[in-house]
Coordinates of C-alpha atoms and ligand atoms in Angstrom, one line a residue:
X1 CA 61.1 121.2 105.6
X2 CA 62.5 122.9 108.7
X3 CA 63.1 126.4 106.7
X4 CA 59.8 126.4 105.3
X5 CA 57.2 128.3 106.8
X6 CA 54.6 126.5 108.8
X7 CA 51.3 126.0 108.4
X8 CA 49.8 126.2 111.5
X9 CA 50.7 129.6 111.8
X10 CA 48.2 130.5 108.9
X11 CA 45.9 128.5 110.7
X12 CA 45.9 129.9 114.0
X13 CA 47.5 133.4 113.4
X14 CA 51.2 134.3 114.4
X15 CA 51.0 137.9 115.9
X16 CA 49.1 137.3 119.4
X17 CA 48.1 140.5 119.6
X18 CA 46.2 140.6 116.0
X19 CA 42.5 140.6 116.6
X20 CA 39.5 140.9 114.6
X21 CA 38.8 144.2 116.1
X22 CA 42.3 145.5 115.4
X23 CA 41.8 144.6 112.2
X24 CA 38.6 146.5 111.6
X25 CA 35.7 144.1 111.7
X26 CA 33.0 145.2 113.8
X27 CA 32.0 143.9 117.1
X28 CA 28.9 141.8 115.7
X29 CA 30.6 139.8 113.3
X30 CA 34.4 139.7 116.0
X31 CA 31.4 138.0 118.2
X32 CA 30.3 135.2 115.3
X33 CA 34.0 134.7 114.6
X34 CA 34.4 134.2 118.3
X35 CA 31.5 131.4 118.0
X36 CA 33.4 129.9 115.4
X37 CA 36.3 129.5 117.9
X38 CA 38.2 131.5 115.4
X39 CA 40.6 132.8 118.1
X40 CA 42.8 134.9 116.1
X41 CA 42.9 135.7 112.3
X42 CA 44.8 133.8 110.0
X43 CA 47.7 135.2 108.3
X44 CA 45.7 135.7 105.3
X45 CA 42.8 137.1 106.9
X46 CA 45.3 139.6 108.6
X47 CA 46.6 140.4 105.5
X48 CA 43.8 140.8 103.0
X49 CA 40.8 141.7 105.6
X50 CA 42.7 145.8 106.3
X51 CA 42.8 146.0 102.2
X52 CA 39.4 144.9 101.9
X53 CA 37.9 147.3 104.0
X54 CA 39.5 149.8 102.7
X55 CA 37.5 149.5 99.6
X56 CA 40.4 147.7 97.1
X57 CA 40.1 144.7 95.2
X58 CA 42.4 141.6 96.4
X59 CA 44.2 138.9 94.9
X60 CA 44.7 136.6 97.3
X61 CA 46.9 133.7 96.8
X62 CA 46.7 131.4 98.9
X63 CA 44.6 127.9 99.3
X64 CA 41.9 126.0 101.0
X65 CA 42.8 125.8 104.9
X66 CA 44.6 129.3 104.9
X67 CA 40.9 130.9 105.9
X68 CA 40.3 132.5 102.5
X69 CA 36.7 132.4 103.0
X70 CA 36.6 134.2 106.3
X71 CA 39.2 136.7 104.4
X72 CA 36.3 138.0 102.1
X73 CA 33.6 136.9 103.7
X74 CA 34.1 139.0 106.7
X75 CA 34.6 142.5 104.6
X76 CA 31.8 141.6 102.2
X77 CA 29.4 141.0 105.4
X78 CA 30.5 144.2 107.0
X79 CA 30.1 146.0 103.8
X80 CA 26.4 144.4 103.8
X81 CA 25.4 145.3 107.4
X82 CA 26.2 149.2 106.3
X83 CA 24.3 149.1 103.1
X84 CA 21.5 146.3 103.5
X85 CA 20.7 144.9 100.0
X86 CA 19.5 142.1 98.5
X87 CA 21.7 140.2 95.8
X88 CA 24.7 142.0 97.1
X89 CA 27.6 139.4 96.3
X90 CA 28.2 136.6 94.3
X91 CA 30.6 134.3 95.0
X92 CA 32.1 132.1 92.1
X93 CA 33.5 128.4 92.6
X94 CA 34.7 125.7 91.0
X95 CA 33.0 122.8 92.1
X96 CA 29.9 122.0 93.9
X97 CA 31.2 120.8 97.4
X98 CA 33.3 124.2 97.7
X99 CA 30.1 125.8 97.2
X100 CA 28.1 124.4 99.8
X101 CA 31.0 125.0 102.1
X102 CA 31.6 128.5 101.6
X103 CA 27.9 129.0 102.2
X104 CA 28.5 127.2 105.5
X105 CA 30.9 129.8 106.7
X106 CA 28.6 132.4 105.3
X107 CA 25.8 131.2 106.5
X108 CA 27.8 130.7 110.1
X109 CA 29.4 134.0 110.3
X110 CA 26.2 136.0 109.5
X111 CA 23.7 133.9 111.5
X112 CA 23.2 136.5 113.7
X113 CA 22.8 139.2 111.2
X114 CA 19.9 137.4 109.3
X115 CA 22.1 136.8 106.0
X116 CA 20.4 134.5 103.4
X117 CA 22.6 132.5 100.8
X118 CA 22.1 131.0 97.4
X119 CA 23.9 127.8 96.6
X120 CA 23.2 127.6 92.8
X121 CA 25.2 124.5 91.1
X122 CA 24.9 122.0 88.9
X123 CA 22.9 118.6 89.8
X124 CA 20.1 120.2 91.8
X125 CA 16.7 120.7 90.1
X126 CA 16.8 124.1 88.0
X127 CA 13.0 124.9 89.6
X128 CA 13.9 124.5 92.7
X129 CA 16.9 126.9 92.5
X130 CA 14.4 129.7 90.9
X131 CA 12.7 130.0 93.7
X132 CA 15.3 130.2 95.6
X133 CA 16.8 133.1 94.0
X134 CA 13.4 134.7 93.6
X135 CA 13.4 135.0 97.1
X136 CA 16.5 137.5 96.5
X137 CA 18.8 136.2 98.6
X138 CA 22.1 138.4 99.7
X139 CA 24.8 136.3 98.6
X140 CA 24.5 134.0 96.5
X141 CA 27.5 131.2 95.8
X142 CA 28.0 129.5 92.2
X143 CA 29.4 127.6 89.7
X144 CA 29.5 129.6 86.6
X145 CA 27.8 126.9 84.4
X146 CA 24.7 127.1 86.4
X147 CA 24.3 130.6 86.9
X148 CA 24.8 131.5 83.6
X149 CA 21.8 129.0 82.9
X150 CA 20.1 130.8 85.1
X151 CA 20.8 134.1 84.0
X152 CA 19.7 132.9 80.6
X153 CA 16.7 130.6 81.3
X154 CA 15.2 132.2 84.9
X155 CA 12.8 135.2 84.2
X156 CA 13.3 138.1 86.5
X157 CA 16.8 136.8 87.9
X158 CA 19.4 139.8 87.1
X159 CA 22.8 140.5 88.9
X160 CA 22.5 144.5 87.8
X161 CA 22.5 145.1 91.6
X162 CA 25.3 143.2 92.8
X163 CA 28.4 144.8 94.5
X164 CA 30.9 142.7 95.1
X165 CA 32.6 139.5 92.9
X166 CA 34.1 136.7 94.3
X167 CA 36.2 134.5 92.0
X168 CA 37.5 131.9 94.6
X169 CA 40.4 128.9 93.5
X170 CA 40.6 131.0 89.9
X171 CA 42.9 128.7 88.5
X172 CA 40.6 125.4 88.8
X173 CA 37.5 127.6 87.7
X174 CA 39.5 128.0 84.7
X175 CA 41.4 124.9 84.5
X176 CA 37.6 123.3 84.3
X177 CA 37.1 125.2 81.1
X178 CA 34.3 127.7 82.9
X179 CA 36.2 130.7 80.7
X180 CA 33.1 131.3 78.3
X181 CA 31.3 130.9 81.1
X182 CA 32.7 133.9 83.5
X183 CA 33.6 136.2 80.5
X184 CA 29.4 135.8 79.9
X185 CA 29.1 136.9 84.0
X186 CA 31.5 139.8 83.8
X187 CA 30.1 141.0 81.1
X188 CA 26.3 141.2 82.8
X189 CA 27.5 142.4 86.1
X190 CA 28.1 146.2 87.2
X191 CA 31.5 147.5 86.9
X192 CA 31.4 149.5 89.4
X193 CA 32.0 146.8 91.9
X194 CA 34.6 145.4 94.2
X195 CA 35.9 141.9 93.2
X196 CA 38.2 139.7 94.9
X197 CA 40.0 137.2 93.3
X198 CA 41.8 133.9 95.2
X199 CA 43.9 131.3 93.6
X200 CA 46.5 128.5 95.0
X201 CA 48.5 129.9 91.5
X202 CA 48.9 132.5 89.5
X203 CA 48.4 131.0 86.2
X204 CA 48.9 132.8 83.0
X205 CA 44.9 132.5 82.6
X206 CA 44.6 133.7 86.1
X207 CA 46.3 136.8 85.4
X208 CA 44.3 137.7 82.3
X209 CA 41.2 137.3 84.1
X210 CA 42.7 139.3 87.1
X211 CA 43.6 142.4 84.1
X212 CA 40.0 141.6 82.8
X213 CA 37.9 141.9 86.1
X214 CA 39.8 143.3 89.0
X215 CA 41.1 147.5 89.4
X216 CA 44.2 148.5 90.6
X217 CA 44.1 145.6 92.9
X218 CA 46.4 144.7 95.9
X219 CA 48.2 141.3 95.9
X220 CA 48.4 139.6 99.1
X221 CA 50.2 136.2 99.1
X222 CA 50.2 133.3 102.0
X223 CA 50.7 130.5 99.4
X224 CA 52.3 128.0 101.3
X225 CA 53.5 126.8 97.6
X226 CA 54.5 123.1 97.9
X227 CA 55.5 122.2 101.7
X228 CA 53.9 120.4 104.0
X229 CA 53.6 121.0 107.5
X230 CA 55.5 120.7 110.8
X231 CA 53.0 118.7 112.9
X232 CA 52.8 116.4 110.1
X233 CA 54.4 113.0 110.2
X234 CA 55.0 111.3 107.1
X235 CA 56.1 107.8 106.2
X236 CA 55.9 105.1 103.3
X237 CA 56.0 101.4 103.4
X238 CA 57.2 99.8 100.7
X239 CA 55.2 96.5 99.9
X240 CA 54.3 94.5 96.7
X241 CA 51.0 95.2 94.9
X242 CA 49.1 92.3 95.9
X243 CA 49.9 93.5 99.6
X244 CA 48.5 96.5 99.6
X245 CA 44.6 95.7 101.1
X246 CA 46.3 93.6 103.6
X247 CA 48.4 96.4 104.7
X248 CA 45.9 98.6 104.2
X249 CA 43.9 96.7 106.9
X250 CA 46.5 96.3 109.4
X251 CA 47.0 100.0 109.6
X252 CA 43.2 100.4 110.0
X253 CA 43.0 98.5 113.0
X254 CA 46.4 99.4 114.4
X255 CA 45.7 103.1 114.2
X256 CA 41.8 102.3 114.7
X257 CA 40.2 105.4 116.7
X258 CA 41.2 107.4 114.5
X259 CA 39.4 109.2 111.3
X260 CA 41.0 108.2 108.2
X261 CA 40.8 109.5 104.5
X262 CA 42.2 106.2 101.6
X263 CA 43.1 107.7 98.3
X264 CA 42.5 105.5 95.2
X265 CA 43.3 106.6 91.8
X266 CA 39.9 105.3 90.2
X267 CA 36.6 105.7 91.1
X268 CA 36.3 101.4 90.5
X269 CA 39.3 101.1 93.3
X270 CA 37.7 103.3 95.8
X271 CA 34.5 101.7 95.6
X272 CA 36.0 98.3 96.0
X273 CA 37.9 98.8 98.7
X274 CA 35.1 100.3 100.4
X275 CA 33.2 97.1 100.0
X276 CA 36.1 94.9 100.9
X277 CA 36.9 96.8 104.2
X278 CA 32.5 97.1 104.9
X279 CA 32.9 93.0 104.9
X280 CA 36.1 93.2 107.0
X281 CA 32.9 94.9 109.5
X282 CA 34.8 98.7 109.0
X283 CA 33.0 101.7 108.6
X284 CA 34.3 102.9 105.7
X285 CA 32.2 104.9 103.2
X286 CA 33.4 106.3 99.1
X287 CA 33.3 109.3 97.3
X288 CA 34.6 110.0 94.1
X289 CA 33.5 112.2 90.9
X290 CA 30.9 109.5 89.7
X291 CA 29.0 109.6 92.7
X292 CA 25.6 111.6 92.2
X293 CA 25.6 115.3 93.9
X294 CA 23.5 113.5 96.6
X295 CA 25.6 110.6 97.3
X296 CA 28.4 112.7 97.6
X297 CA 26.9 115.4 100.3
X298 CA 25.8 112.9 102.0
X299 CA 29.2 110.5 102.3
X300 CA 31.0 113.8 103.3
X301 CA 28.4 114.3 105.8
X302 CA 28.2 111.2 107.1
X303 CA 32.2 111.7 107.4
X304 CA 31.7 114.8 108.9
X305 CA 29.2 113.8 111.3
X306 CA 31.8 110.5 112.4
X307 CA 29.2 108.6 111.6
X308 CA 31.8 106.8 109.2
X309 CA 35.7 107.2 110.1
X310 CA 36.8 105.8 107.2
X311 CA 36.7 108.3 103.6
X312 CA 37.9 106.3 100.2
X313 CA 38.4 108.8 97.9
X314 CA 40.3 109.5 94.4
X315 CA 42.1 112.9 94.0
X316 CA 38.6 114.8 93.3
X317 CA 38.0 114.6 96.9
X318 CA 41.3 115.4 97.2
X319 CA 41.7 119.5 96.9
X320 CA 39.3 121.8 98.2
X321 CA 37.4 120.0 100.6
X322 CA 37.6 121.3 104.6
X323 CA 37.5 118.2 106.1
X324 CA 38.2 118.8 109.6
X325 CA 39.2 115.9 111.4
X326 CA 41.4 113.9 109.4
X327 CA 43.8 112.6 111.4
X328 CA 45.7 109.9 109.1
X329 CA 45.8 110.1 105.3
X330 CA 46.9 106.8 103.6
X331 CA 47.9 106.7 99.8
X332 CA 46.9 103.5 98.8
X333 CA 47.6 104.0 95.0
X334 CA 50.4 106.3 95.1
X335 CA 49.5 109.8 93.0
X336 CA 50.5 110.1 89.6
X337 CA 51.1 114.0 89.9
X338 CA 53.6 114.5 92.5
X339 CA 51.5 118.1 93.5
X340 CA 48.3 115.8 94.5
X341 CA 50.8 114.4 97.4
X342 CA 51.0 118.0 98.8
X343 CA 47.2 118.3 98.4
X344 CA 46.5 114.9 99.5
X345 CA 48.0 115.1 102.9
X346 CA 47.3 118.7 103.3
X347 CA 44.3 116.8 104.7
X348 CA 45.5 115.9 107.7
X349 CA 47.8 118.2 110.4
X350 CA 45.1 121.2 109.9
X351 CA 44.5 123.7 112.6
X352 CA 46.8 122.9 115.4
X353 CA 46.3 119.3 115.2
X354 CA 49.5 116.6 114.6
X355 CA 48.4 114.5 111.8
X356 CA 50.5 110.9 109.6
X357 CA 50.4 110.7 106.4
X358 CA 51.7 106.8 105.1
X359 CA 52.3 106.3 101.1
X360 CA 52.0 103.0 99.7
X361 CA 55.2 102.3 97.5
X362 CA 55.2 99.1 95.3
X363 CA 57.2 97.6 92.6
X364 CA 55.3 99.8 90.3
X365 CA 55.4 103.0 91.9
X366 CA 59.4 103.6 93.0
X367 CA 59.8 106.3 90.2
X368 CA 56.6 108.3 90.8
X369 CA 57.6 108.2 94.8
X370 CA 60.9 109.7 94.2
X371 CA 59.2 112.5 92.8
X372 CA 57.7 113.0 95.5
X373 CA 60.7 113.2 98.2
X374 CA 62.1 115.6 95.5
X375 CA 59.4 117.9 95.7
X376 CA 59.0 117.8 99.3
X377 CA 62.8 117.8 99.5
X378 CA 63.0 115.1 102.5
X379 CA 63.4 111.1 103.0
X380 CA 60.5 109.8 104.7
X381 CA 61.0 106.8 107.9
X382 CA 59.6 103.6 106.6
X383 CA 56.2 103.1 108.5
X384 CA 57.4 100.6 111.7
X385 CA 55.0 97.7 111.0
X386 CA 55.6 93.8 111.7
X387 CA 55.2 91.4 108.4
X388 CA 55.0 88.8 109.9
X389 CA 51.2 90.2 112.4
X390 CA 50.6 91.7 108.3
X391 CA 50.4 88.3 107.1
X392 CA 48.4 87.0 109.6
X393 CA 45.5 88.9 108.3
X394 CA 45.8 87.7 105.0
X395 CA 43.0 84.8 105.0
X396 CA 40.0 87.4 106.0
X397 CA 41.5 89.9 103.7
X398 CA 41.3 87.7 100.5
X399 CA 38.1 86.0 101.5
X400 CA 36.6 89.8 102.2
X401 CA 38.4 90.6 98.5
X402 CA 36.5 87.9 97.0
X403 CA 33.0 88.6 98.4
X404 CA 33.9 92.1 97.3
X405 CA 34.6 91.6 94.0
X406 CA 31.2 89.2 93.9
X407 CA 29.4 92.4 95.0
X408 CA 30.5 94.2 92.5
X409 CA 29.9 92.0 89.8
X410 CA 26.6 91.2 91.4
X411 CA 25.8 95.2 91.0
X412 CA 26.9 95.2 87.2
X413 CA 24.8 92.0 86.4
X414 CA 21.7 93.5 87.9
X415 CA 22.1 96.8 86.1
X416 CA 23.3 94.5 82.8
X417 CA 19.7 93.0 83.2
X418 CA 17.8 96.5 83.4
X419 CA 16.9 95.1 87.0
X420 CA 18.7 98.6 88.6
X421 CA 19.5 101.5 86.4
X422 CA 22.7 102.6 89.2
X423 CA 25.4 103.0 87.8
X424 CA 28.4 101.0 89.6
X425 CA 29.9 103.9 91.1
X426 CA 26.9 106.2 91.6
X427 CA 26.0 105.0 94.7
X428 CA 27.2 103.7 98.2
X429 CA 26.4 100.3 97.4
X430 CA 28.5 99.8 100.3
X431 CA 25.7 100.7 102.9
X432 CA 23.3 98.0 101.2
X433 CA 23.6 94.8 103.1
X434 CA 23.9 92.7 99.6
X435 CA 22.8 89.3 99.3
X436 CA 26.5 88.5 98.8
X437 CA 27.4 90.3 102.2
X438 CA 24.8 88.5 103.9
X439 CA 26.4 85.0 102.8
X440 CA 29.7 86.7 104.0
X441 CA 28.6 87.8 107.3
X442 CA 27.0 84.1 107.6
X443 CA 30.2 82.8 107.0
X444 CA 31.8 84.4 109.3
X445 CA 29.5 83.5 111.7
X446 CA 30.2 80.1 111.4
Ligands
AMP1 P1 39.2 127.9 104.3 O1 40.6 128.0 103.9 O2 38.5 129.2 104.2 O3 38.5 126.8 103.6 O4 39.1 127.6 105.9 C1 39.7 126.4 106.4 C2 39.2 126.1 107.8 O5 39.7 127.0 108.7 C3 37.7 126.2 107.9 O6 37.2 125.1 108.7 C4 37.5 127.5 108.8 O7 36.3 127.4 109.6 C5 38.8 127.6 109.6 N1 39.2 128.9 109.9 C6 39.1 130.0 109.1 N2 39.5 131.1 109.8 C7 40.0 130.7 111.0 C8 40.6 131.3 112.1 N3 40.8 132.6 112.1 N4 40.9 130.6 113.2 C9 40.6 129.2 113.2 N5 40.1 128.6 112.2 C10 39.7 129.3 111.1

């Protein structure tokens, strides 16, 4: 670890003396950053933001947490303030939480400069998003599937006018099979345009898109491939299977305080152990690919928000998502790829901040963790912890198991019988006080 570069220094920017003035960006928008409390620019904002402005297309390589979206955003709104136009860029991402997150910083950066954004992705009415984009907004901010819809099923909606491309985390746009789907967009938008793509990899699909869509572009590289960061502390317990809630539990409270994010490798596991640590009275709160576009906006803004410290998720929370405030990442199941360790706990330690990480190692995972420590190239410390106060937590931790499990079953049942038409997982059943909890929490009460 020690040679590798460290991450906070893409975070919060190296060279001291590196503003965004010295870099080029005008006072209005040095101002928002300055809002932001973006103090200095981040290593790949120094190094892409100069190219930009200049007029060149940019591959940037380099992943969520560097400050990639300031990195275009910045030149693009710039670019926009000289030559006010409607429908002026289109930003391209892969999934629909990205989306909504890059229009934040948008929509943050150009407050003061009257900037109006388009999120246009899947599991939002179609209608609703018509209007919206008959409204002409400047920038609008995708995932391809839906906007080609649009541009084949929304009368009046063209992007003839648009001048700048985004294609943002490349590789997962085309890992998720959207190919047809952007050749159908570069083939309807101008040419003469400037278009900046970023990816974590350069994939061999990457760079036939990049010969495809991009001109004489300028490569500029932050990629902190693999390695995890200084202020990170890392550990793993090792602990049979059937220990793992328990453990689970008695980090919660020892480290309580604190904002957590749980990963699960299914969407069933997340939501369970959501329920069993709601009846163990935590706030704990699920999100996971099943979960309806609503549910999960609004269990990453409840985590946002604080309202709920504790995130379960599986890996499709995992990448991508700027949670800010994570300040413990636990692997309760273990990942199966050893890259989603990198990912997982690039959760935590972000911006300046120290963060722990703490893997779960049982009987069943010893292989898959060695992976790991030969990826990250270091032995983690064993997580200090005392069995024997473990163990003492073990009779509320199967009896809130149990009641779990009942709620579960009791959601199936119902939907079984017609009576509800969720879906196990599409919901936070976790919030509902269930009859079953109700009998728990009377229990306890006893
Ligand atoms: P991104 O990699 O674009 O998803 O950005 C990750 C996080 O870093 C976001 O919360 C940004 O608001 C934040 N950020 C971006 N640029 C800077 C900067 N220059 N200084 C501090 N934070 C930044």
């Amino acid at each position: 670890m020690e040679e590798t570069q460290d991450h906070m220094e893409e975070i919060e920017g190296s060279e001291e003396n590196v503003t965004f003035k010295s870099l080029g960006i005008v006072d209005v928008l040095c101002e928002a950053c300055e809002l932001l409390k973006w103090k200095t620019p981040t290593k790949i904002q120094r190094e892409s933001i100069p190219i930009a402005l200049q007029g060149k297309d940019v591959i940037g390589l380099a992943e969520t947490g560097s400050g990639k979206t300031g990195s275009f955003a910045l030149p693009i709104l710039q670019s926009l303030l000289e030559n006010p136009q409607r429908l002026y860029a289109l930003i391209l991402t892969p999934t629909r939480e990205l989306a909504f997150q890059i229009s934040e910083q948008f929509e943050a950066l150009g407050s003061t400069i009257g900037i109006k954004c388009a999120v246009i992705v899947g599991g939002i009415d179609m209608m609703t998003q018509s209007l919206m984009l008959a409204k002409k907004p400047h920038v609008i901010i995708a995932t391809p599937g839906r906007l080609v819809d649009h541009l084949e099923n929304t009368k009046g909606f063209n992007l003839r006018s648009l001048k700048y491309l985004v294609m943002d985390e490349a590789d997962r746009i085309l890992n998720m099979d959207f190919e047809q789907e952007v050749d159908k967009l570069l083939k309807v938008i101008p040419r003469e345009r400037k278009t900046y793509l970023y990816s974590a990899t350069m994939t061999k699909k990457v760079a036939k898109l990049q010969r495809a869509s991009l001109k004489d572009p300028v490569k500029v590289e932050v990629s902190s491939k693999y390695q995890t960061v200084d202020k990170l502390m890392q550990y793993y317990i090792f602990i049979p299977a059937k220990h793992k809630d328990v453990n689970l539990v008695y980090i919660l409270n020892e480290l309580a305080g604190n904002s957590f994010m749980v990963f699960c490798s299914t969407c069933a596991n997340t939501q369970r152990v959501a329920l069993m640590l709601r009846n163990l009275g935590m706030t704990a709160i699920p999100l996971h690919g099943q979960l309806s576009q609503a549910k999960r906006l609004g269990a990453l803004n409840k985590f946002k928000s604080k309202t709920r410290s504790i995130l379960i998720a599986t890996d499709v929370a995992s990448r991508g998502l700027d949670i800010p405030h994570v300040d413990v990442v636990i692997n309760l199941d273990i990942p199966t790829h050893s890259k989603d360790y990198i990912h997982r706990v690039g959760r935590t330690a972000r911006a300046g901040r120290s963060g722990k990480a703490i893997t779960f190692v049982s009987q069943y995972d010893v292989e898959l963790y060695q992976r790991i420590e030969h990826l990250i190239a270091k032995k983690l410390p064993l997580y200090p912890r005392e069995d024997q106060e473990v163990m003492q937590l073990m009779e509320r931790v199967t009896e809130a198991q149990r009641f779990a499990r009942m709620e579960l079953s009791e959601t199936s049942n119902k939907k079984g019988k017609g009576k509800r038409s969720k879906r196990p997982d599409d919901e936070d059943d976790t919030e509902e006080s269930t009859g079953v909890r109700k009998k728990f929490k009377k229990k306890k009460g006893k």
